[in-house]
Amino acid sequence: MRAIFTIACYETLLILKDRTLRLMLFVVPLLYAVVFGFVYMQGVLSQVPLAIVDLDHSAVSREVRTSFENSPYFRLVPGIESPDQLEKAMREGKVRAGIVIPEQFALNIQRHRPTELLGVYDASNLIWGYNTRRYMREVATDFNTQQTAAYLAGLGISKNQIQGIMNTVNLNYEVWYNPTFSYATYFYPGLLLMVIHQISLLSVSLTVTREKERNTWVQYLSSFLPSWKIFLGKALPYFIVNFFNYALLLWIASYFVNARLEGSVGLIVLFGLLFDIIITSLGFLISVHAPNSLQVTRYLMLISVPIFMASGFSWPQSHIPRAVNALSSLLPFPWMAEAFRMITVKNLPLAYVLKHLLVLLAMAGGSLGLAMTFKKKRRPPSSRGVAVNSSHSYPGL
């Protein structure tokens, strides 16, 4: 144990002396969490800039305007009086949606003729488009209900009779798991997990390549220490820091960004530990076999986007091609991301995430076993490419 502790202390001093690595481990995850937190802090899309083109100029059309104006979902943009002005404002990005009230709108309503409002919205951004359409329908439905109730009241029908007619078929909504449709609850934790995954994997992957570039890796290979002690000593500081970042970023998500993180704390900790073990072990293996630090950085940056896309956060896994799903099932992040969402958002117990737990346990066991039994064979650093973290200053013990 003393040898492991000595190597761990040496690696910790290397981390503290290397400014880039120190920033990567202690500052970058927190910085990403804060930046993403500000982006998704509101959680629910509201105050959509809306223009209303009133071609009727009647009392009823003004009621339509009032209905949209009183909605918390929209923010009316004044000064747009014609369809041409609306089109120009949409192109310039001044508005995201528009309502066109046709001529003789009030007259058609009074004569009980079919009439319609024209709703246009910008769907170039799907988040804006989907939510804007839903908000428009809600306001239009409420307005139509009020007009129908007023007409029935004008016929002398009592209030109770009106309620009976209007509520013949009623749909009650009961939203489960994410009742506010918060994008912070849905997307933000996945981003944090990806930050932890990439920063942790990259930092651990530079441990041995740094030693190779400094020609100090040979002292480990020529020592009498077994492989598992070298691995534990080199990986232990990163394992501790990575789990600290995991807990810190989730705390920020829960208390500052108001992302919904419920469920069993024990399961959250257990999955976090397994995820940390896998990342730390895989990072060490990559570092042992990689020719230099630049190659590690290049390839890890290349795979970050595909891993996140295949995880199910950006697009449902049920609608991703089977071949892509099969490849992503070999990676720890999709399993961790799905299990984390099932625990924290759906508040599901162990029985529902047992499959994910077993898969991550197998991955942790396999990666840990390979990392602890690496062959102590010298692989000189590649002469190709530029070395990263190749300073020749050494911390004293």
Short mmCIF file of C-alpha atoms in Angstrom, two decimals:
data_model
loop_
_atom_site.label_atom_id
_atom_site.label_comp_id
_atom_site.label_asym_id
_atom_site.label_seq_id
_atom_site.Cartn_x
_atom_site.Cartn_y
_atom_site.Cartn_z
CA MET A 1 0.00 0.00 0.00
CA ARG A 2 2.91 2.32 0.67
CA ALA A 3 4.10 2.00 -2.93
CA ILE A 4 0.61 2.82 -4.24
CA PHE A 5 0.40 5.82 -1.92
CA THR A 6 3.84 7.05 -3.04
CA ILE A 7 2.91 6.84 -6.72
CA ALA A 8 -0.43 8.52 -6.01
CA CYS A 9 1.33 11.36 -4.18
CA TYR A 10 3.78 11.73 -7.06
CA GLU A 11 0.92 11.84 -9.59
CA THR A 12 -0.92 14.38 -7.43
CA LEU A 13 2.15 16.61 -7.40
CA LEU A 14 2.38 16.30 -11.17
CA ILE A 15 -1.24 17.40 -11.44
CA LEU A 16 -0.68 20.36 -9.13
CA LYS A 17 2.47 21.46 -10.98
CA ASP A 18 0.95 21.13 -14.45
CA ARG A 19 -1.17 24.23 -14.96
CA THR A 20 -3.05 22.87 -17.97
CA LEU A 21 -3.92 19.62 -16.25
CA ARG A 22 -4.86 21.45 -13.07
CA LEU A 23 -7.26 23.68 -14.95
CA MET A 24 -8.67 20.71 -16.86
CA LEU A 25 -9.46 18.75 -13.73
CA PHE A 26 -10.59 21.45 -11.30
CA VAL A 27 -11.78 24.40 -13.37
CA VAL A 28 -13.07 23.24 -16.77
CA PRO A 29 -15.85 20.92 -15.44
CA LEU A 30 -17.09 23.65 -13.11
CA LEU A 31 -16.84 26.27 -15.85
CA TYR A 32 -18.83 24.10 -18.25
CA ALA A 33 -21.47 23.44 -15.58
CA VAL A 34 -21.87 27.16 -14.93
CA VAL A 35 -22.03 28.10 -18.62
CA PHE A 36 -24.52 25.35 -19.46
CA GLY A 37 -26.44 26.20 -16.30
CA PHE A 38 -26.96 29.78 -17.41
CA VAL A 39 -28.12 28.53 -20.82
CA TYR A 40 -30.69 26.08 -19.44
CA MET A 41 -31.53 27.78 -16.15
CA GLN A 42 -34.95 28.99 -17.32
CA GLY A 43 -35.84 25.42 -18.22
CA VAL A 44 -39.17 26.25 -19.92
CA LEU A 45 -39.42 28.27 -23.12
CA SER A 46 -41.60 31.35 -22.65
CA GLN A 47 -41.95 34.95 -23.84
CA VAL A 48 -41.91 33.90 -27.49
CA PRO A 49 -41.81 37.11 -29.58
CA LEU A 50 -45.13 37.22 -31.43
CA ALA A 51 -46.60 39.67 -33.92
CA ILE A 52 -50.33 40.03 -34.58
CA VAL A 53 -51.46 41.34 -37.97
CA ASP A 54 -55.03 42.56 -37.52
CA LEU A 55 -56.75 42.96 -40.89
CA ASP A 56 -60.22 43.14 -39.35
CA HIS A 57 -59.83 45.87 -36.70
CA SER A 58 -62.95 44.80 -34.84
CA ALA A 59 -63.81 44.27 -31.20
CA VAL A 60 -63.53 40.51 -31.63
CA SER A 61 -60.09 40.78 -33.26
CA ARG A 62 -58.97 42.93 -30.34
CA GLU A 63 -60.13 40.14 -28.02
CA VAL A 64 -57.89 37.77 -29.94
CA ARG A 65 -54.98 40.12 -29.44
CA THR A 66 -55.76 40.37 -25.73
CA SER A 67 -55.85 36.58 -25.40
CA PHE A 68 -52.34 36.25 -26.81
CA GLU A 69 -51.14 39.28 -24.91
CA ASN A 70 -52.30 37.82 -21.58
CA SER A 71 -50.61 34.50 -22.26
CA PRO A 72 -47.33 34.01 -20.33
CA TYR A 73 -45.98 32.13 -23.33
CA PHE A 74 -45.88 35.11 -25.69
CA ARG A 75 -44.44 38.60 -25.83
CA LEU A 76 -46.22 40.82 -28.36
CA VAL A 77 -44.02 42.79 -30.74
CA PRO A 78 -45.74 46.03 -31.82
CA GLY A 79 -45.53 47.89 -35.10
CA ILE A 80 -46.23 45.01 -37.48
CA GLU A 81 -49.43 45.73 -39.39
CA SER A 82 -49.24 43.72 -42.62
CA PRO A 83 -48.23 40.24 -43.81
CA ASP A 84 -45.24 41.73 -45.65
CA GLN A 85 -43.99 43.35 -42.44
CA LEU A 86 -44.52 40.05 -40.64
CA GLU A 87 -42.46 38.17 -43.22
CA LYS A 88 -39.67 40.73 -42.96
CA ALA A 89 -39.67 40.56 -39.16
CA MET A 90 -39.51 36.76 -39.29
CA ARG A 91 -36.52 36.90 -41.64
CA GLU A 92 -34.74 39.41 -39.41
CA GLY A 93 -35.42 37.32 -36.31
CA LYS A 94 -37.43 40.05 -34.55
CA VAL A 95 -40.36 37.65 -34.11
CA ARG A 96 -40.61 33.90 -33.91
CA ALA A 97 -44.31 33.63 -34.63
CA GLY A 98 -47.24 35.56 -36.01
CA ILE A 99 -51.04 35.56 -35.98
CA VAL A 100 -52.91 36.96 -38.99
CA ILE A 101 -56.55 37.90 -38.30
CA PRO A 102 -58.39 37.93 -41.64
CA GLU A 103 -60.84 40.55 -42.86
CA GLN A 104 -64.54 40.03 -41.91
CA PHE A 105 -63.37 37.87 -39.02
CA ALA A 106 -65.94 39.31 -36.60
CA LEU A 107 -68.71 39.22 -39.24
CA ASN A 108 -68.15 35.53 -39.92
CA ILE A 109 -68.25 34.76 -36.21
CA GLN A 110 -71.50 36.71 -35.80
CA ARG A 111 -73.06 34.79 -38.70
CA HIS A 112 -71.63 31.51 -37.37
CA ARG A 113 -69.67 30.88 -40.51
CA PRO A 114 -66.43 28.89 -40.45
CA THR A 115 -63.47 31.21 -40.06
CA GLU A 116 -59.91 30.73 -39.11
CA LEU A 117 -56.84 32.50 -37.85
CA LEU A 118 -53.56 32.06 -39.64
CA GLY A 119 -50.72 31.10 -37.36
CA VAL A 120 -47.16 31.15 -38.68
CA TYR A 121 -44.04 30.24 -36.74
CA ASP A 122 -40.35 29.78 -37.29
CA ALA A 123 -39.45 26.07 -37.26
CA SER A 124 -35.80 26.51 -38.25
CA ASN A 125 -35.13 25.79 -34.58
CA LEU A 126 -37.20 22.75 -33.61
CA ILE A 127 -37.38 23.73 -29.95
CA TRP A 128 -38.85 27.09 -30.84
CA GLY A 129 -41.14 25.56 -33.47
CA TYR A 130 -42.56 22.73 -31.36
CA ASN A 131 -43.26 24.89 -28.31
CA THR A 132 -44.65 27.81 -30.29
CA ARG A 133 -47.17 25.59 -32.10
CA ARG A 134 -48.29 24.07 -28.80
CA TYR A 135 -48.69 27.50 -27.20
CA MET A 136 -50.70 28.83 -30.17
CA ARG A 137 -53.12 25.92 -29.99
CA GLU A 138 -53.68 26.42 -26.27
CA VAL A 139 -54.50 30.13 -26.64
CA ALA A 140 -56.72 29.54 -29.69
CA THR A 141 -58.60 26.74 -27.94
CA ASP A 142 -59.23 28.93 -24.89
CA PHE A 143 -60.47 31.78 -27.08
CA ASN A 144 -62.79 29.47 -29.03
CA THR A 145 -64.18 28.07 -25.80
CA GLN A 146 -64.94 31.55 -24.50
CA GLN A 147 -66.68 32.53 -27.74
CA THR A 148 -68.80 29.37 -27.70
CA ALA A 149 -69.78 29.90 -24.09
CA ALA A 150 -70.76 33.52 -24.81
CA TYR A 151 -72.92 32.43 -27.74
CA LEU A 152 -74.72 29.79 -25.71
CA ALA A 153 -75.30 32.28 -22.92
CA GLY A 154 -76.83 34.66 -25.46
CA LEU A 155 -79.36 31.96 -26.35
CA GLY A 156 -80.58 31.96 -22.76
CA ILE A 157 -78.92 28.71 -21.76
CA SER A 158 -78.04 28.58 -18.12
CA LYS A 159 -74.48 28.40 -16.83
CA ASN A 160 -74.88 24.81 -15.68
CA GLN A 161 -76.25 23.78 -19.07
CA ILE A 162 -73.36 25.52 -20.80
CA GLN A 163 -70.87 23.68 -18.63
CA GLY A 164 -72.61 20.41 -19.46
CA ILE A 165 -72.48 21.10 -23.18
CA MET A 166 -68.88 22.32 -23.15
CA ASN A 167 -67.65 19.45 -20.98
CA THR A 168 -69.33 16.56 -22.79
CA VAL A 169 -65.92 15.13 -23.59
CA ASN A 170 -63.05 16.38 -21.47
CA LEU A 171 -59.40 15.46 -21.56
CA ASN A 172 -57.52 15.73 -18.31
CA TYR A 173 -53.76 15.89 -18.63
CA GLU A 174 -51.51 14.18 -16.13
CA VAL A 175 -47.86 14.72 -17.03
CA TRP A 176 -45.48 12.26 -15.44
CA TYR A 177 -41.79 12.66 -14.56
CA ASN A 178 -41.21 16.10 -16.09
CA PRO A 179 -44.49 18.01 -15.59
CA THR A 180 -43.05 21.42 -16.46
CA PHE A 181 -41.46 20.16 -19.68
CA SER A 182 -38.21 21.57 -18.34
CA TYR A 183 -35.38 21.35 -20.81
CA ALA A 184 -32.94 21.71 -17.92
CA THR A 185 -34.25 18.49 -16.39
CA TYR A 186 -34.09 16.67 -19.69
CA PHE A 187 -30.87 17.90 -21.29
CA TYR A 188 -28.64 19.57 -18.69
CA PRO A 189 -27.69 16.45 -16.65
CA GLY A 190 -26.76 14.65 -19.85
CA LEU A 191 -24.41 17.49 -20.77
CA LEU A 192 -22.81 17.31 -17.33
CA LEU A 193 -22.27 13.57 -17.63
CA MET A 194 -20.66 14.13 -21.02
CA VAL A 195 -18.40 16.82 -19.56
CA ILE A 196 -17.30 14.46 -16.80
CA HIS A 197 -16.81 11.65 -19.32
CA GLN A 198 -14.62 13.66 -21.68
CA ILE A 199 -12.61 15.67 -19.15
CA SER A 200 -11.96 12.62 -16.98
CA LEU A 201 -11.06 10.38 -19.89
CA LEU A 202 -8.75 12.97 -21.40
CA SER A 203 -6.96 13.80 -18.16
CA VAL A 204 -6.32 10.14 -17.27
CA SER A 205 -5.27 9.36 -20.82
CA LEU A 206 -2.38 11.82 -20.54
CA THR A 207 -0.77 10.20 -17.49
CA VAL A 208 1.46 7.60 -19.13
CA THR A 209 1.94 9.47 -22.42
CA ARG A 210 3.31 12.37 -20.39
CA GLU A 211 5.78 10.00 -18.72
CA LYS A 212 6.77 8.59 -22.12
CA GLU A 213 7.44 12.05 -23.50
CA ARG A 214 9.58 12.88 -20.46
CA ASN A 215 11.37 9.51 -20.65
CA THR A 216 10.36 8.76 -17.05
CA TRP A 217 7.96 5.89 -17.79
CA VAL A 218 10.93 3.54 -17.89
CA GLN A 219 11.39 3.91 -14.13
CA TYR A 220 8.01 2.27 -13.59
CA LEU A 221 8.63 -0.46 -16.16
CA SER A 222 12.00 -1.37 -14.68
CA SER A 223 10.79 -1.34 -11.08
CA PHE A 224 9.77 -4.43 -9.11
CA LEU A 225 6.28 -3.03 -8.58
CA PRO A 226 3.52 -5.14 -10.13
CA SER A 227 1.32 -3.59 -12.79
CA TRP A 228 -1.71 -3.28 -10.54
CA LYS A 229 0.17 -1.13 -8.01
CA ILE A 230 1.41 1.18 -10.74
CA PHE A 231 -2.12 1.50 -12.11
CA LEU A 232 -3.71 2.17 -8.73
CA GLY A 233 -1.09 4.74 -7.81
CA LYS A 234 -1.36 6.59 -11.11
CA ALA A 235 -5.15 6.40 -11.37
CA LEU A 236 -6.19 7.02 -7.75
CA PRO A 237 -5.86 10.85 -7.79
CA TYR A 238 -7.92 11.07 -10.98
CA PHE A 239 -10.55 8.70 -9.63
CA ILE A 240 -11.00 10.88 -6.53
CA VAL A 241 -11.10 14.14 -8.47
CA ASN A 242 -13.51 12.74 -11.06
CA PHE A 243 -15.98 11.55 -8.45
CA PHE A 244 -15.70 14.89 -6.66
CA ASN A 245 -16.57 16.64 -9.94
CA TYR A 246 -19.49 14.23 -10.43
CA ALA A 247 -20.95 15.13 -7.05
CA LEU A 248 -20.21 18.85 -7.43
CA LEU A 249 -21.80 19.22 -10.86
CA LEU A 250 -24.92 17.33 -9.83
CA TRP A 251 -25.23 19.58 -6.78
CA ILE A 252 -25.00 22.64 -9.05
CA ALA A 253 -27.63 21.14 -11.37
CA SER A 254 -30.02 20.51 -8.51
CA TYR A 255 -29.67 23.66 -6.42
CA PHE A 256 -28.78 26.36 -8.95
CA VAL A 257 -30.18 25.24 -12.30
CA ASN A 258 -33.26 23.59 -10.74
CA ALA A 259 -32.90 20.42 -12.77
CA ARG A 260 -35.08 17.69 -11.31
CA LEU A 261 -32.74 15.16 -9.67
CA GLU A 262 -34.67 12.78 -7.48
CA GLY A 263 -34.43 9.05 -6.86
CA SER A 264 -32.19 6.97 -4.66
CA VAL A 265 -29.00 8.70 -3.57
CA GLY A 266 -27.42 5.28 -3.12
CA LEU A 267 -28.09 4.38 -6.76
CA ILE A 268 -26.79 7.75 -7.96
CA VAL A 269 -23.58 7.20 -5.99
CA LEU A 270 -23.25 3.57 -7.10
CA PHE A 271 -23.63 4.35 -10.78
CA GLY A 272 -21.29 7.31 -10.41
CA LEU A 273 -18.60 5.11 -8.86
CA LEU A 274 -18.94 2.49 -11.60
CA PHE A 275 -18.82 5.16 -14.28
CA ASP A 276 -15.73 6.65 -12.66
CA ILE A 277 -14.00 3.26 -12.47
CA ILE A 278 -14.68 2.57 -16.15
CA ILE A 279 -13.50 5.98 -17.33
CA THR A 280 -10.37 5.92 -15.17
CA SER A 281 -9.44 2.39 -16.25
CA LEU A 282 -10.09 3.03 -19.94
CA GLY A 283 -8.17 6.28 -19.79
CA PHE A 284 -5.15 4.53 -18.28
CA LEU A 285 -5.30 1.80 -20.94
CA ILE A 286 -5.45 4.40 -23.70
CA SER A 287 -2.48 6.18 -22.17
CA VAL A 288 -0.43 2.98 -21.97
CA HIS A 289 -0.97 2.11 -25.63
CA ALA A 290 -1.12 5.62 -27.18
CA PRO A 291 2.05 6.84 -28.94
CA ASN A 292 1.83 10.41 -27.63
CA SER A 293 -0.46 12.92 -25.97
CA LEU A 294 -1.44 14.63 -29.18
CA GLN A 295 -2.90 11.45 -30.62
CA VAL A 296 -4.91 10.92 -27.44
CA THR A 297 -6.32 14.44 -27.58
CA ARG A 298 -7.23 14.20 -31.25
CA TYR A 299 -9.09 10.92 -31.06
CA LEU A 300 -10.95 11.65 -27.84
CA MET A 301 -12.18 14.94 -29.25
CA LEU A 302 -13.38 13.16 -32.40
CA ILE A 303 -15.46 10.56 -30.58
CA SER A 304 -17.15 12.94 -28.10
CA VAL A 305 -19.95 14.12 -30.43
CA PRO A 306 -20.90 10.65 -31.78
CA ILE A 307 -21.00 9.23 -28.25
CA PHE A 308 -23.39 11.95 -27.08
CA MET A 309 -25.61 11.64 -30.17
CA ALA A 310 -25.92 7.87 -29.72
CA SER A 311 -26.79 8.20 -26.03
CA GLY A 312 -30.44 9.10 -26.63
CA PHE A 313 -30.31 12.67 -25.33
CA SER A 314 -30.29 14.37 -28.72
CA TRP A 315 -32.55 11.82 -30.47
CA PRO A 316 -34.55 8.83 -29.12
CA GLN A 317 -32.64 5.57 -29.28
CA SER A 318 -35.75 3.83 -30.61
CA HIS A 319 -35.39 5.93 -33.78
CA ILE A 320 -31.64 5.44 -34.19
CA PRO A 321 -30.51 2.71 -36.65
CA ARG A 322 -29.85 -0.65 -35.04
CA ALA A 323 -26.24 -0.73 -36.20
CA VAL A 324 -25.55 2.56 -34.41
CA ASN A 325 -27.33 1.34 -31.28
CA ALA A 326 -25.32 -1.87 -31.37
CA LEU A 327 -22.06 0.07 -31.48
CA SER A 328 -23.15 2.49 -28.77
CA SER A 329 -24.10 -0.41 -26.49
CA LEU A 330 -20.39 -1.24 -26.28
CA LEU A 331 -19.70 2.15 -24.68
CA PRO A 332 -20.34 3.06 -21.03
CA PHE A 333 -21.82 6.53 -21.57
CA PRO A 334 -25.17 5.51 -23.19
CA TRP A 335 -25.81 2.99 -20.39
CA MET A 336 -24.89 5.50 -17.70
CA ALA A 337 -26.91 8.31 -19.29
CA GLU A 338 -30.08 6.22 -19.63
CA ALA A 339 -29.82 4.74 -16.13
CA PHE A 340 -29.14 8.18 -14.65
CA ARG A 341 -32.25 9.63 -16.27
CA MET A 342 -34.38 6.67 -15.13
CA ILE A 343 -33.20 7.17 -11.55
CA THR A 344 -33.22 10.95 -11.24
CA VAL A 345 -36.17 11.91 -13.46
CA LYS A 346 -38.45 8.88 -13.22
CA ASN A 347 -37.43 8.01 -9.64
CA LEU A 348 -37.26 4.30 -10.50
CA PRO A 349 -35.88 1.71 -8.05
CA LEU A 350 -33.07 -0.77 -8.62
CA ALA A 351 -35.26 -3.38 -10.33
CA TYR A 352 -35.77 -1.10 -13.35
CA VAL A 353 -32.08 -0.28 -13.81
CA LEU A 354 -30.70 -3.70 -12.91
CA LYS A 355 -29.77 -4.42 -16.53
CA HIS A 356 -27.83 -1.17 -16.74
CA LEU A 357 -26.12 -1.93 -13.44
CA LEU A 358 -25.02 -5.37 -14.59
CA VAL A 359 -23.68 -4.00 -17.88
CA LEU A 360 -21.71 -1.27 -16.13
CA LEU A 361 -20.44 -3.79 -13.56
CA ALA A 362 -19.19 -5.99 -16.40
CA MET A 363 -17.57 -3.01 -18.11
CA ALA A 364 -15.99 -1.88 -14.84
CA GLY A 365 -14.66 -5.37 -14.12
CA GLY A 366 -13.30 -5.82 -17.63
CA SER A 367 -11.64 -2.42 -17.91
CA LEU A 368 -10.27 -2.61 -14.36
CA GLY A 369 -8.86 -6.08 -14.98
CA LEU A 370 -7.14 -5.01 -18.20
CA ALA A 371 -5.74 -1.87 -16.61
CA MET A 372 -4.36 -3.72 -13.58
CA THR A 373 -2.66 -6.38 -15.70
CA PHE A 374 -1.09 -4.25 -18.43
CA LYS A 375 2.20 -5.56 -19.78
CA LYS A 376 5.26 -3.74 -18.53
CA LYS A 377 6.70 -3.32 -21.98
CA ARG A 378 8.41 -0.17 -23.06
CA ARG A 379 6.78 1.65 -25.95
CA PRO A 380 8.87 4.68 -26.92
CA PRO A 381 6.92 7.84 -27.73
CA SER A 382 6.06 8.31 -31.36
CA SER A 383 8.29 10.64 -33.31
CA ARG A 384 5.30 11.81 -35.31
CA GLY A 385 3.22 14.72 -34.15
CA VAL A 386 3.76 17.30 -31.46
CA ALA A 387 4.07 16.30 -27.82
CA VAL A 388 1.67 17.74 -25.29
CA ASN A 389 2.50 18.26 -21.59
CA SER A 390 6.16 17.57 -22.32
CA SER A 391 7.74 19.89 -19.80
CA HIS A 392 10.92 18.56 -18.17
CA SER A 393 10.35 19.83 -14.63
CA TYR A 394 9.72 17.17 -12.00
CA PRO A 395 8.11 17.49 -8.60
CA GLY A 396 10.10 16.35 -5.65
CA LEU A 397 8.82 13.71 -3.28
#
